CSV table of C-alpha atoms in Angstrom, one decimal:
chain,number,residue,atom,x,y,z
A,165,MET,CA,-66.9,-108.3,125.2
A,166,PRO,CA,-69.2,-105.9,122.5
A,167,TYR,CA,-67.3,-102.9,123.6
A,168,PHE,CA,-63.9,-104.7,122.3
A,169,ALA,CA,-65.1,-105.8,119.4
A,170,LYS,CA,-66.7,-102.2,118.3
A,171,LEU,CA,-63.6,-100.5,119.1
A,172,LEU,CA,-61.2,-103.6,116.8
A,173,LEU,CA,-63.9,-103.1,113.7
A,174,LEU,CA,-63.3,-99.0,114.2
A,175,ILE,CA,-59.3,-99.4,114.1
A,176,PHE,CA,-59.9,-101.4,111.0
A,177,CYS,CA,-62.0,-98.6,109.0
A,178,LEU,CA,-59.5,-96.0,109.8
A,179,VAL,CA,-56.4,-98.4,108.9
A,180,LEU,CA,-59.1,-98.7,105.2
A,181,LEU,CA,-59.5,-94.9,105.1
A,182,VAL,CA,-55.6,-94.0,105.4
A,183,GLU,CA,-54.6,-96.8,102.7
A,184,SER,CA,-57.1,-95.7,100.3
A,185,ARG,CA,-56.5,-91.6,100.6
A,186,LYS,CA,-52.1,-93.1,100.0
A,187,HIS,CA,-53.2,-95.5,96.6
A,188,ARG,CA,-55.1,-92.0,95.3
A,189,ARG,CA,-52.2,-89.6,96.4
A,190,ARG,CA,-49.7,-92.2,94.6
A,191,ARG,CA,-51.8,-92.6,91.5
A,192,TRP,CA,-51.6,-88.5,91.2
A,193,THR,CA,-48.4,-88.0,91.2
A,194,SER,CA,-48.1,-90.9,88.8
A,195,HIS,CA,-49.9,-89.1,86.8
A,196,LEU,CA,-48.5,-85.7,86.7
A,197,ASP,CA,-45.0,-87.4,86.1
A,198,VAL,CA,-46.5,-88.6,83.3
A,199,GLN,CA,-48.1,-85.3,82.2
A,200,ARG,CA,-44.6,-83.5,82.8
A,201,ALA,CA,-42.4,-85.8,81.3
A,202,SER,CA,-44.4,-85.5,78.1
A,203,HIS,CA,-44.7,-82.3,78.1
A,204,ILE,CA,-40.5,-82.3,78.6
A,205,PHE,CA,-40.5,-84.5,75.6
A,206,LYS,CA,-42.5,-82.7,73.6
A,207,LYS,CA,-40.6,-78.9,74.4
A,208,ASN,CA,-37.2,-80.4,74.1
A,209,ARG,CA,-37.8,-83.6,71.4
A,210,ASP,CA,-34.0,-84.8,70.5
A,211,LEU,CA,-33.9,-85.9,67.0
A,212,THR,CA,-31.2,-88.4,67.0
A,213,LYS,CA,-33.4,-90.8,69.8
A,214,ALA,CA,-35.7,-91.4,66.6
A,215,TRP,CA,-36.6,-94.6,65.7
A,216,LYS,CA,-34.7,-96.4,62.3
A,217,GLY,CA,-37.6,-96.1,60.0
A,218,LYS,CA,-37.9,-92.5,61.2
A,219,THR,CA,-33.7,-91.5,60.9
A,220,GLU,CA,-34.0,-92.8,57.6
A,221,GLN,CA,-37.3,-91.1,56.1
A,222,LEU,CA,-35.4,-88.0,57.5
A,223,LEU,CA,-32.3,-88.0,56.2
A,224,ARG,CA,-33.7,-89.3,52.7
A,225,VAL,CA,-30.9,-92.0,52.1
A,226,ASN,CA,-33.1,-94.1,49.6
A,227,GLU,CA,-33.6,-91.4,47.9
A,228,HIS,CA,-30.6,-90.1,46.8
A,229,ASP,CA,-27.3,-92.1,44.8
A,230,PHE,CA,-24.5,-92.3,48.0
A,231,THR,CA,-22.6,-94.1,45.6
A,232,MET,CA,-20.9,-90.7,44.0
A,233,ARG,CA,-19.5,-88.2,45.7
A,234,PRO,CA,-21.8,-84.7,46.9
A,235,ALA,CA,-22.0,-82.0,44.3
A,236,PHE,CA,-20.7,-84.8,41.6
A,237,GLY,CA,-19.4,-82.9,38.6
A,238,GLY,CA,-19.0,-79.9,40.2
A,239,PRO,CA,-15.7,-78.1,42.0
A,240,ALA,CA,-14.1,-80.4,44.4
A,241,ILE,CA,-15.3,-81.1,47.5
A,242,PRO,CA,-12.9,-79.6,50.3
A,243,VAL,CA,-13.0,-82.5,53.3
A,244,GLY,CA,-11.1,-81.3,56.5
A,245,VAL,CA,-8.8,-83.9,58.6
A,246,ASP,CA,-7.8,-83.0,62.2
A,247,VAL,CA,-5.9,-86.0,64.4
A,248,GLN,CA,-5.6,-86.6,68.0
A,249,VAL,CA,-2.8,-89.1,68.7
A,250,GLU,CA,-4.0,-91.3,71.4
A,251,SER,CA,-0.1,-93.2,71.3
A,252,LEU,CA,3.0,-94.2,69.6
A,253,ASP,CA,2.8,-97.5,70.5
A,254,SER,CA,6.3,-98.7,69.3
A,255,ILE,CA,9.1,-97.9,67.0
A,256,SER,CA,11.3,-100.9,65.3
A,257,GLU,CA,14.7,-100.4,63.7
A,258,VAL,CA,15.2,-103.3,62.0
A,259,ASP,CA,11.2,-103.0,60.5
A,260,MET,CA,12.0,-99.5,59.8
A,261,ASP,CA,8.5,-98.8,60.6
A,262,PHE,CA,6.3,-97.4,63.7
A,263,THR,CA,2.9,-97.8,65.3
A,264,MET,CA,0.5,-95.5,66.0
A,265,THR,CA,-2.6,-95.1,67.3
A,266,LEU,CA,-5.1,-92.3,66.7
A,267,TYR,CA,-8.8,-90.7,66.3
A,268,LEU,CA,-8.9,-89.6,62.7
A,269,ARG,CA,-11.5,-86.7,62.3
A,270,HIS,CA,-13.3,-85.9,58.6
A,271,TYR,CA,-15.6,-82.9,58.2
A,272,TRP,CA,-17.5,-82.0,54.7
A,273,LYS,CA,-21.0,-80.9,53.8
A,274,ASP,CA,-23.4,-83.2,52.0
A,275,GLU,CA,-26.8,-81.3,51.1
A,276,ARG,CA,-28.0,-84.8,50.4
A,277,LEU,CA,-27.8,-85.2,54.4
A,278,SER,CA,-29.7,-82.0,55.5
A,279,PHE,CA,-32.8,-82.3,57.3
A,280,PRO,CA,-35.4,-80.1,58.6
A,281,SER,CA,-34.9,-79.0,62.2
A,282,THR,CA,-36.2,-76.3,65.1
A,283,ASN,CA,-33.8,-76.3,67.4
A,284,ASN,CA,-30.9,-77.1,64.9
A,285,LYS,CA,-30.1,-80.2,67.1
A,286,SER,CA,-27.3,-83.1,65.4
A,287,MET,CA,-28.2,-86.7,65.1
A,288,THR,CA,-25.1,-88.8,66.0
A,289,PHE,CA,-25.2,-92.5,64.5
A,290,ASP,CA,-22.6,-95.6,64.7
A,291,GLY,CA,-20.9,-97.4,61.9
A,292,ARG,CA,-24.1,-99.0,60.5
A,293,LEU,CA,-25.5,-95.6,58.6
A,294,VAL,CA,-21.5,-95.3,57.6
A,295,LYS,CA,-22.2,-98.0,54.8
A,296,LYS,CA,-25.3,-96.3,53.4
A,297,ILE,CA,-23.9,-93.1,52.5
A,298,TRP,CA,-20.8,-91.5,51.3
A,299,VAL,CA,-17.8,-91.0,53.0
A,300,PRO,CA,-14.1,-89.8,52.0
A,301,ASP,CA,-11.5,-93.2,50.8
A,302,VAL,CA,-8.6,-92.0,52.8
A,303,PHE,CA,-6.3,-94.4,53.2
A,304,PHE,CA,-2.7,-94.5,55.1
A,305,VAL,CA,0.3,-94.3,52.5
A,306,HIS,CA,3.2,-96.7,53.1
A,307,SER,CA,1.3,-98.5,55.8
A,308,LYS,CA,1.9,-101.8,56.5
A,309,ARG,CA,-0.8,-103.1,58.8
A,310,SER,CA,-3.7,-100.9,60.3
A,311,PHE,CA,-7.6,-101.3,61.6
A,312,ILE,CA,-10.1,-99.7,62.7
A,313,HIS,CA,-11.1,-100.8,66.6
A,314,ASP,CA,-13.8,-102.8,67.0
A,315,THR,CA,-14.3,-103.5,70.7
A,316,THR,CA,-16.9,-103.1,72.3
A,317,THR,CA,-18.2,-102.0,68.7
A,318,ASP,CA,-16.7,-100.7,66.1
A,319,ASN,CA,-15.2,-97.1,67.2
A,320,ILE,CA,-16.7,-95.3,64.2
A,321,MET,CA,-19.2,-92.1,65.0
A,322,LEU,CA,-21.1,-90.4,62.3
A,323,ARG,CA,-22.4,-86.7,63.2
A,324,VAL,CA,-25.0,-85.0,61.0
A,325,PHE,CA,-26.2,-81.3,61.1
A,326,PRO,CA,-29.2,-80.1,59.9
A,327,ASP,CA,-27.3,-78.0,56.9
A,328,GLY,CA,-25.9,-81.1,56.2
A,329,HIS,CA,-22.2,-81.3,57.6
A,330,VAL,CA,-20.9,-84.1,58.3
A,331,LEU,CA,-18.5,-85.0,61.2
A,332,TYR,CA,-17.2,-88.6,60.5
A,333,SER,CA,-14.7,-90.2,63.2
A,334,MET,CA,-13.0,-93.3,63.9
A,335,ARG,CA,-10.5,-94.8,66.1
A,336,VAL,CA,-7.7,-96.2,64.1
A,337,THR,CA,-4.1,-98.6,65.1
A,338,VAL,CA,-1.6,-98.1,62.2
A,339,THR,CA,1.6,-99.7,61.3
A,340,ALA,CA,3.7,-97.3,58.7
A,341,MET,CA,6.7,-97.4,57.0
A,342,CYS,CA,9.0,-95.1,58.3
A,343,ASN,CA,12.9,-94.4,56.5
A,344,MET,CA,15.4,-94.3,59.1
A,345,ASP,CA,19.2,-92.9,58.5
A,346,PHE,CA,21.7,-95.1,61.3
A,347,SER,CA,24.8,-93.0,60.3
A,348,HIS,CA,24.7,-91.5,63.2
A,349,PHE,CA,23.5,-94.2,65.6
A,350,PRO,CA,22.7,-94.3,68.9
A,351,LEU,CA,23.5,-90.5,68.6
A,352,ASP,CA,20.9,-89.7,65.9
A,353,SER,CA,17.4,-87.8,65.4
A,354,GLN,CA,14.5,-89.5,63.4
A,355,THR,CA,11.8,-87.9,61.5
A,356,CYS,CA,9.0,-90.0,60.5
A,357,SER,CA,5.6,-89.0,58.6
A,358,LEU,CA,2.1,-90.6,58.6
A,359,GLU,CA,0.7,-90.0,54.7
A,360,LEU,CA,-3.0,-89.6,54.3
A,361,GLU,CA,-4.6,-89.5,50.7
A,362,SER,CA,-7.7,-90.3,48.6
A,363,TYR,CA,-7.1,-93.4,46.9
A,364,ALA,CA,-10.0,-93.0,44.4
A,365,TYR,CA,-10.9,-89.3,43.7
A,366,THR,CA,-8.0,-87.1,42.5
A,367,ASP,CA,-7.6,-82.9,43.4
A,368,GLU,CA,-10.2,-82.3,41.0
A,369,ASP,CA,-12.6,-84.0,43.2
A,370,LEU,CA,-11.5,-84.0,46.7
A,371,MET,CA,-9.4,-81.8,48.2
A,372,LEU,CA,-8.2,-82.7,51.4
A,373,TYR,CA,-6.8,-80.4,53.6
A,374,TRP,CA,-5.4,-79.6,57.3
A,375,LYS,CA,-9.1,-78.1,59.2
A,376,ASN,CA,-7.2,-76.1,61.4
A,377,GLY,CA,-3.6,-76.1,60.3
A,378,ASN,CA,-1.3,-76.8,62.9
A,379,GLU,CA,-3.6,-76.7,65.3
A,380,SER,CA,-5.3,-79.7,63.4
A,381,LEU,CA,-3.4,-81.9,65.1
A,382,LYS,CA,-3.0,-82.7,69.0
A,383,THR,CA,-1.2,-84.8,70.9
A,384,ASP,CA,-1.7,-86.5,74.6
A,385,GLU,CA,0.9,-85.2,77.2
A,386,LYS,CA,1.8,-88.5,78.1
A,387,ILE,CA,3.2,-89.9,75.3
A,388,SER,CA,6.6,-91.3,75.6
A,389,LEU,CA,8.7,-93.8,74.4
A,390,SER,CA,11.5,-96.0,76.2
A,391,GLN,CA,14.3,-95.1,73.6
A,392,PHE,CA,13.3,-92.1,72.1
A,393,LEU,CA,12.7,-88.2,73.5
A,394,ILE,CA,9.3,-87.2,71.1
A,395,GLN,CA,10.8,-83.7,70.3
A,396,LYS,CA,7.9,-81.7,68.1
A,397,PHE,CA,4.5,-83.2,66.2
A,398,HIS,CA,3.8,-80.7,63.2
A,399,THR,CA,1.7,-80.9,59.7
A,400,THR,CA,2.4,-80.3,56.3
A,401,SER,CA,0.5,-81.1,53.1
A,402,ARG,CA,1.3,-81.5,49.2
A,403,LEU,CA,0.6,-82.8,46.1
A,404,ALA,CA,1.7,-86.4,44.9
A,405,PHE,CA,1.5,-87.4,41.7
A,406,TYR,CA,0.8,-90.8,39.8
A,407,SER,CA,1.7,-91.3,36.2
A,408,SER,CA,-1.5,-93.4,35.7
A,409,THR,CA,-4.3,-91.7,37.6
A,410,GLY,CA,-3.6,-87.4,38.2
A,411,TRP,CA,-2.8,-85.6,41.5
A,412,TYR,CA,-3.9,-86.5,44.5
A,413,ASN,CA,-3.7,-84.1,48.2
A,414,ARG,CA,-1.6,-85.7,50.6
A,415,LEU,CA,-1.7,-84.7,54.2
A,416,TYR,CA,1.5,-85.5,56.7
A,417,ILE,CA,1.9,-86.0,60.2
A,418,ASN,CA,5.4,-85.3,61.1
A,419,PHE,CA,7.4,-86.1,63.8
A,420,THR,CA,10.7,-86.2,65.0
A,421,LEU,CA,12.2,-88.2,68.2
A,422,ARG,CA,15.6,-88.1,69.4
A,423,ARG,CA,17.6,-91.6,71.1
A,424,HIS,CA,18.4,-91.3,74.7
A,425,ILE,CA,21.7,-92.1,74.9
A,426,PHE,CA,22.2,-93.3,78.4
A,427,PHE,CA,21.3,-96.9,77.9
A,428,PHE,CA,24.0,-97.2,75.1
A,429,LEU,CA,26.7,-95.7,76.9
A,430,LEU,CA,26.1,-98.3,79.7
A,431,GLN,CA,25.6,-101.3,77.2
A,432,THR,CA,28.1,-100.5,74.9
A,433,TYR,CA,30.3,-97.4,74.8
A,434,PHE,CA,31.5,-97.7,79.0
A,435,PRO,CA,32.3,-101.9,78.6
A,436,ALA,CA,34.1,-101.1,75.3
A,437,THR,CA,35.8,-98.3,76.5
A,438,LEU,CA,37.2,-100.7,79.8
A,439,MET,CA,38.0,-103.3,77.8
A,440,VAL,CA,40.6,-101.3,75.8
A,441,MET,CA,41.8,-99.7,79.3
A,442,LEU,CA,42.2,-103.2,80.3
A,443,SER,CA,44.2,-104.5,77.2
A,444,TRP,CA,46.5,-101.5,78.1
A,445,VAL,CA,47.8,-103.6,81.7
A,446,SER,CA,50.1,-105.6,79.6
A,447,PHE,CA,52.4,-102.7,79.1
A,448,TRP,CA,53.2,-103.1,83.1
A,449,ILE,CA,53.6,-106.5,82.9
A,450,ASP,CA,56.8,-108.4,82.6
A,451,ARG,CA,57.2,-109.4,79.2
A,452,ARG,CA,58.8,-112.4,80.0
A,453,ALA,CA,55.4,-113.7,81.3
A,454,VAL,CA,54.1,-114.9,78.6
A,455,PRO,CA,50.9,-116.8,80.0
A,456,ALA,CA,49.8,-113.5,81.3
A,457,ARG,CA,50.5,-111.1,78.7
A,458,VAL,CA,48.9,-114.0,76.2
A,459,SER,CA,45.7,-115.0,78.2
A,460,LEU,CA,45.1,-110.9,78.6
A,461,GLY,CA,45.1,-109.7,75.0
A,462,ILE,CA,42.8,-112.7,73.9
A,463,THR,CA,40.7,-111.9,76.3
A,464,THR,CA,40.1,-108.3,75.0
A,465,VAL,CA,40.2,-109.3,71.9
A,466,LEU,CA,37.2,-111.8,72.8
A,467,THR,CA,35.2,-109.6,74.6
A,468,MET,CA,35.2,-106.8,71.9
A,469,SER,CA,34.0,-109.2,69.2
A,470,THR,CA,30.9,-110.4,71.2
A,471,ILE,CA,30.4,-106.5,72.2
A,472,ILE,CA,30.2,-106.0,68.4
A,473,THR,CA,27.9,-108.9,67.6
A,474,GLY,CA,25.6,-108.2,70.4
A,475,VAL,CA,24.9,-104.6,68.7
A,476,ASN,CA,24.7,-105.2,65.3
A,477,ALA,CA,22.5,-107.8,65.8
A,478,SER,CA,19.6,-105.7,67.2
A,479,MET,CA,20.2,-103.4,64.4
A,480,PRO,CA,19.1,-103.8,60.5
A,481,ARG,CA,22.0,-104.7,58.1
A,482,VAL,CA,22.4,-101.1,56.3
A,483,SER,CA,25.1,-101.0,53.8
A,484,TYR,CA,26.5,-98.1,55.3
A,485,ILE,CA,28.7,-97.5,58.4
A,486,LYS,CA,26.8,-96.0,61.8
A,487,ALA,CA,29.0,-93.9,64.4
A,488,VAL,CA,28.6,-97.1,67.0
A,489,ASP,CA,30.5,-99.3,64.2
A,490,ILE,CA,33.1,-96.5,64.2
A,491,TYR,CA,34.0,-96.6,68.0
A,492,LEU,CA,33.4,-100.1,68.6
A,493,TRP,CA,35.9,-100.9,65.2
A,494,VAL,CA,38.2,-98.3,67.2
A,495,SER,CA,38.3,-99.8,70.0
A,496,PHE,CA,38.9,-103.2,68.9
A,497,VAL,CA,41.7,-102.2,66.8
A,498,PHE,CA,43.5,-100.5,69.8
A,499,VAL,CA,43.0,-103.9,71.6
A,500,PHE,CA,44.6,-105.5,68.7
A,501,LEU,CA,47.5,-103.4,68.5
A,502,SER,CA,47.6,-104.1,72.3
A,503,VAL,CA,48.4,-107.8,71.3
A,504,LEU,CA,50.5,-107.1,68.4
A,505,GLU,CA,52.5,-105.0,70.4
A,506,TYR,CA,53.6,-107.8,72.9
A,507,ALA,CA,54.2,-110.4,69.4
A,508,ALA,CA,56.3,-107.5,68.5
A,509,VAL,CA,58.0,-107.3,72.2
A,510,ASN,CA,58.6,-110.8,72.5
A,511,TYR,CA,60.1,-111.4,68.9
A,512,LEU,CA,62.4,-108.5,69.7
A,513,THR,CA,63.6,-110.0,72.8
A,514,THR,CA,64.5,-113.6,71.8
A,515,VAL,CA,66.5,-112.1,68.8
A,516,GLN,CA,68.5,-110.0,71.1
A,517,GLU,CA,68.9,-113.3,73.4
A,518,ARG,CA,69.5,-115.2,70.6
A,519,LYS,CA,72.3,-112.8,69.5
A,520,GLU,CA,73.9,-112.5,73.2
A,521,ARG,CA,73.9,-116.9,73.7
A,522,LYS,CA,76.0,-116.5,70.2
A,523,LEU,CA,78.5,-114.0,71.9
A,524,ARG,CA,78.6,-115.5,74.9
A,525,GLU,CA,79.4,-119.1,73.1
A,526,LYS,CA,81.9,-117.1,71.1
A,527,PHE,CA,83.9,-116.0,74.4
A,528,SER,CA,83.6,-119.2,76.1
A,529,CYS,CA,86.0,-121.3,73.4
A,530,SER,CA,88.0,-118.2,73.2
A,531,CYS,CA,89.3,-118.1,76.8
A,532,GLY,CA,91.9,-121.1,78.3
A,533,ILE,CA,90.1,-121.0,81.6
A,534,PRO,CA,88.6,-124.5,82.1
A,535,HIS,CA,86.5,-123.1,85.3
A,536,SER,CA,85.3,-119.5,83.5
A,537,LYS,CA,81.9,-118.4,82.4
A,538,THR,CA,81.4,-115.6,80.1
A,539,MET,CA,78.4,-113.2,80.5
A,540,MET,CA,76.8,-110.3,79.0
A,541,LEU,CA,75.6,-107.6,81.4
A,542,ASP,CA,73.3,-105.0,79.4
A,543,GLY,CA,70.2,-105.3,81.6
A,544,ASN,CA,68.7,-108.2,79.6
A,545,TYR,CA,69.5,-111.7,81.1
A,546,SER,CA,67.4,-114.4,82.9
A,547,GLU,CA,66.5,-115.5,86.5
A,548,SER,CA,68.7,-118.4,86.6
A,549,ASP,CA,71.5,-116.4,85.1
A,550,ALA,CA,71.3,-113.5,87.6
A,551,ASN,CA,71.6,-116.3,90.3
A,552,SER,CA,74.3,-117.8,88.9
A,553,LEU,CA,76.4,-114.8,89.6
A,554,ALA,CA,77.0,-115.9,93.1
A,555,GLY,CA,80.3,-117.2,93.8
A,556,TYR,CA,81.9,-115.8,90.7
A,557,THR,CA,84.5,-113.3,90.4
A,558,ARG,CA,85.9,-111.3,88.0
A,559,ASN,CA,88.6,-112.2,86.2
A,560,GLN,CA,89.2,-110.8,83.0
A,561,MET,CA,87.6,-107.7,80.7
A,562,VAL,CA,87.1,-107.5,76.8
A,563,PRO,CA,88.9,-104.4,75.8
A,564,GLU,CA,85.6,-102.5,74.9
A,565,GLU,CA,87.3,-101.6,71.1
A,566,GLU,CA,85.9,-105.7,70.5
A,567,LYS,CA,82.3,-104.8,71.1
A,568,PRO,CA,81.4,-100.9,71.9
A,569,GLU,CA,78.0,-101.5,72.5
A,570,LYS,CA,78.0,-104.2,74.4
A,571,MET,CA,80.3,-105.1,77.9
A,572,VAL,CA,81.3,-108.6,78.2
A,573,VAL,CA,82.5,-109.6,81.8
A,574,HIS,CA,84.7,-112.8,82.3
A,575,LEU,CA,84.0,-114.5,85.5
A,576,ALA,CA,86.2,-117.7,87.0
A,577,MET,CA,85.1,-119.8,89.7
A,578,SER,CA,86.4,-118.7,92.8
A,579,ASN,CA,86.4,-121.4,96.1
A,580,GLU,CA,86.3,-118.5,98.8
A,581,SER,CA,82.6,-117.6,99.3
A,582,ASN,CA,82.1,-114.1,100.3
A,583,SER,CA,78.8,-113.4,102.1
A,584,SER,CA,79.0,-109.9,101.6
A,585,ARG,CA,79.7,-109.8,98.2
A,586,LYS,CA,76.9,-112.0,97.5
A,587,ARG,CA,74.3,-110.1,99.1
A,588,GLY,CA,75.5,-107.1,97.1
A,589,LEU,CA,75.4,-108.6,94.2
A,590,LYS,CA,71.8,-110.1,94.5
A,591,GLY,CA,70.4,-106.6,95.4
A,592,HIS,CA,72.2,-105.2,92.5
A,593,VAL,CA,70.4,-108.3,89.8
A,594,GLY,CA,67.2,-107.8,91.4
A,595,LEU,CA,67.3,-103.7,90.7
A,596,ARG,CA,68.4,-104.7,87.2
A,597,ILE,CA,65.1,-107.5,86.7
A,598,ILE,CA,62.9,-104.7,87.6
A,599,GLN,CA,64.3,-102.5,85.3
A,600,ASN,CA,64.3,-104.8,82.8
A,601,THR,CA,61.2,-102.9,80.3
A,602,HIS,CA,61.7,-103.0,76.6
A,603,ALA,CA,61.6,-99.5,75.0
A,604,ILE,CA,58.3,-99.8,73.2
A,605,ASP,CA,56.1,-100.8,76.2
A,606,LYS,CA,57.6,-97.6,77.5
A,607,TYR,CA,56.5,-95.9,74.4
A,608,SER,CA,53.2,-97.6,74.3
A,609,ARG,CA,52.3,-97.0,78.0
A,610,LEU,CA,52.3,-93.2,76.8
A,611,ILE,CA,51.1,-93.7,73.3
A,612,PHE,CA,48.1,-95.9,73.8
A,613,PRO,CA,46.3,-94.0,76.0
A,614,GLY,CA,46.9,-90.3,74.8
A,615,THR,CA,45.7,-91.9,70.8
A,616,TYR,CA,42.5,-93.2,72.4
A,617,ILE,CA,41.9,-89.9,74.7
A,618,PHE,CA,42.3,-88.0,71.4
A,619,PHE,CA,40.4,-90.3,69.2
A,620,ASN,CA,37.0,-89.6,72.2
A,621,LEU,CA,37.7,-85.9,71.9
A,622,ILE,CA,37.4,-86.0,67.9
A,623,TYR,CA,34.3,-88.8,68.2
A,624,TRP,CA,32.4,-86.9,70.7
A,625,SER,CA,32.7,-83.7,69.2
A,626,VAL,CA,31.7,-84.5,65.8
A,627,PHE,CA,28.7,-87.2,67.0
A,628,SER,CA,27.1,-85.5,69.5
C-alpha cells in the first residue's frame, strides 16, 4: 500500500512539471508575438489608421478656411473628372428622361491638405471629413431627381495624398432630361446627354475637364436595355454662358441608343398588315351578301382604331407625325376604302336593278299575251328570278334596235314540262350566278394589294 501511494505521488509531480513547462512556453510565445507585431507596426505604420484627433491635426483642418477654394485669388483650379457608368436603369418616352447610376470621381490638388509622410502613403476617409474641407460643387444640369446612395453608409470616399492631391468619389443615381425626336419612331435612334457643371465657380475660378479624355468614361459590359441597343458612349466638353453669372465649363456624357424593332413588328406592324389583308377578303364575297361584307368591313375598321389607340396611349402627345402614325393611318385608310368600295358596288347594283325593273314593267305592259313574263338577261338577276325560268319558253324577241346594250327576252308559260330543258337551263343560270361579280370588285382585287405593297416598299426604304 505505501508503495502504491508513492507511485501516485510521483505521477502527480510529473504532471505538474509538464503543465508548468507548457504554460511557460505559451507565455514566451505570446511575448514574442507581441514584440513581432510591435516591430511590424513601427516599420509599416499606416497613417490612415491614426485616430481622429491625430488626423485632424495632421491635415490641419482647423488651421485653414476651407470655405474658399484652393489658391483663392490665383488662377483657376483644375478639377479632373472621370465617370464609370454602373447601369442605365430606364428610359421613358412619355416623360422624356433617363435614369443612370454611376461612380463620379473628382481629382484636384489642395496644398492645405498636404502632410508629411516618410513612406508616401495616402489616407482614406469616408463622408464625415468631406463636410469639413472644400470639394467641387459639381451638379447635374437638367436633372430631375438625383441622390447619393446611403446603404449601408453614405457611398462617399475621400483619399488624400501627402502632396495635397485629393480623390473624391461618390456613387450617384440621377434622372435627367433627354430631348427625344420621335419623327422616326419606332425606327429611331436617340442621343441623350448627362451634363456636369460647377454651380458657383465660373471658368475663372474652376476649370472642369475630363481627366483622361475619352478614356475618362468607362461602362459596364453588362449594361443592356429591353427596348434599346446601346451603340456608343463618348465624352465632350464646352463652355456654357449664363447672362447673369458668366461662363462655366460643362462636361457631357453622351450615349446613343437604337430602338429594337422586333417588338413593334409583332405588336403593331403585323396586326395592322393582317387587318388590311383581311379587308380584301370582301372583294371575293358575293356583292348580295350584305351582312357578310358589312360586318367584315366594320370589324377591320374597329380593330385598326384599337391598334392606333393602343400605340398612342404609350407615347407622349407630340405635335408632329411619327413614322408609326404614317403606317397605321395609311393602313386605316385602306381598310376604310374597302368599306367604301362595297358601298359603291351596292349602290351601283341597286341603281342598275331599279332601271331593269322599270324596263321589265314597260315591256310587260306592251305585250298582249296574258300568261307571259318579261326579263332582262344581262347577268344581274336574283336567284328567285333565275329559278322562275323553269317552265318558260322563249316566245318573242324584242328587236335589238330598241335596246342595243341589253337583250330582253319575252317568256310565255308552257303547259308542257321538259325535264332536260329545265336541267340545262338551271346549269346555265348557276354559271351566270358564279360569274355575277361587279367590275369594281374585279379591279379592287388588283389595285388594293398592288398599292399597299408599293406603299410598304417606299415606307421601309425611307425609314429603315
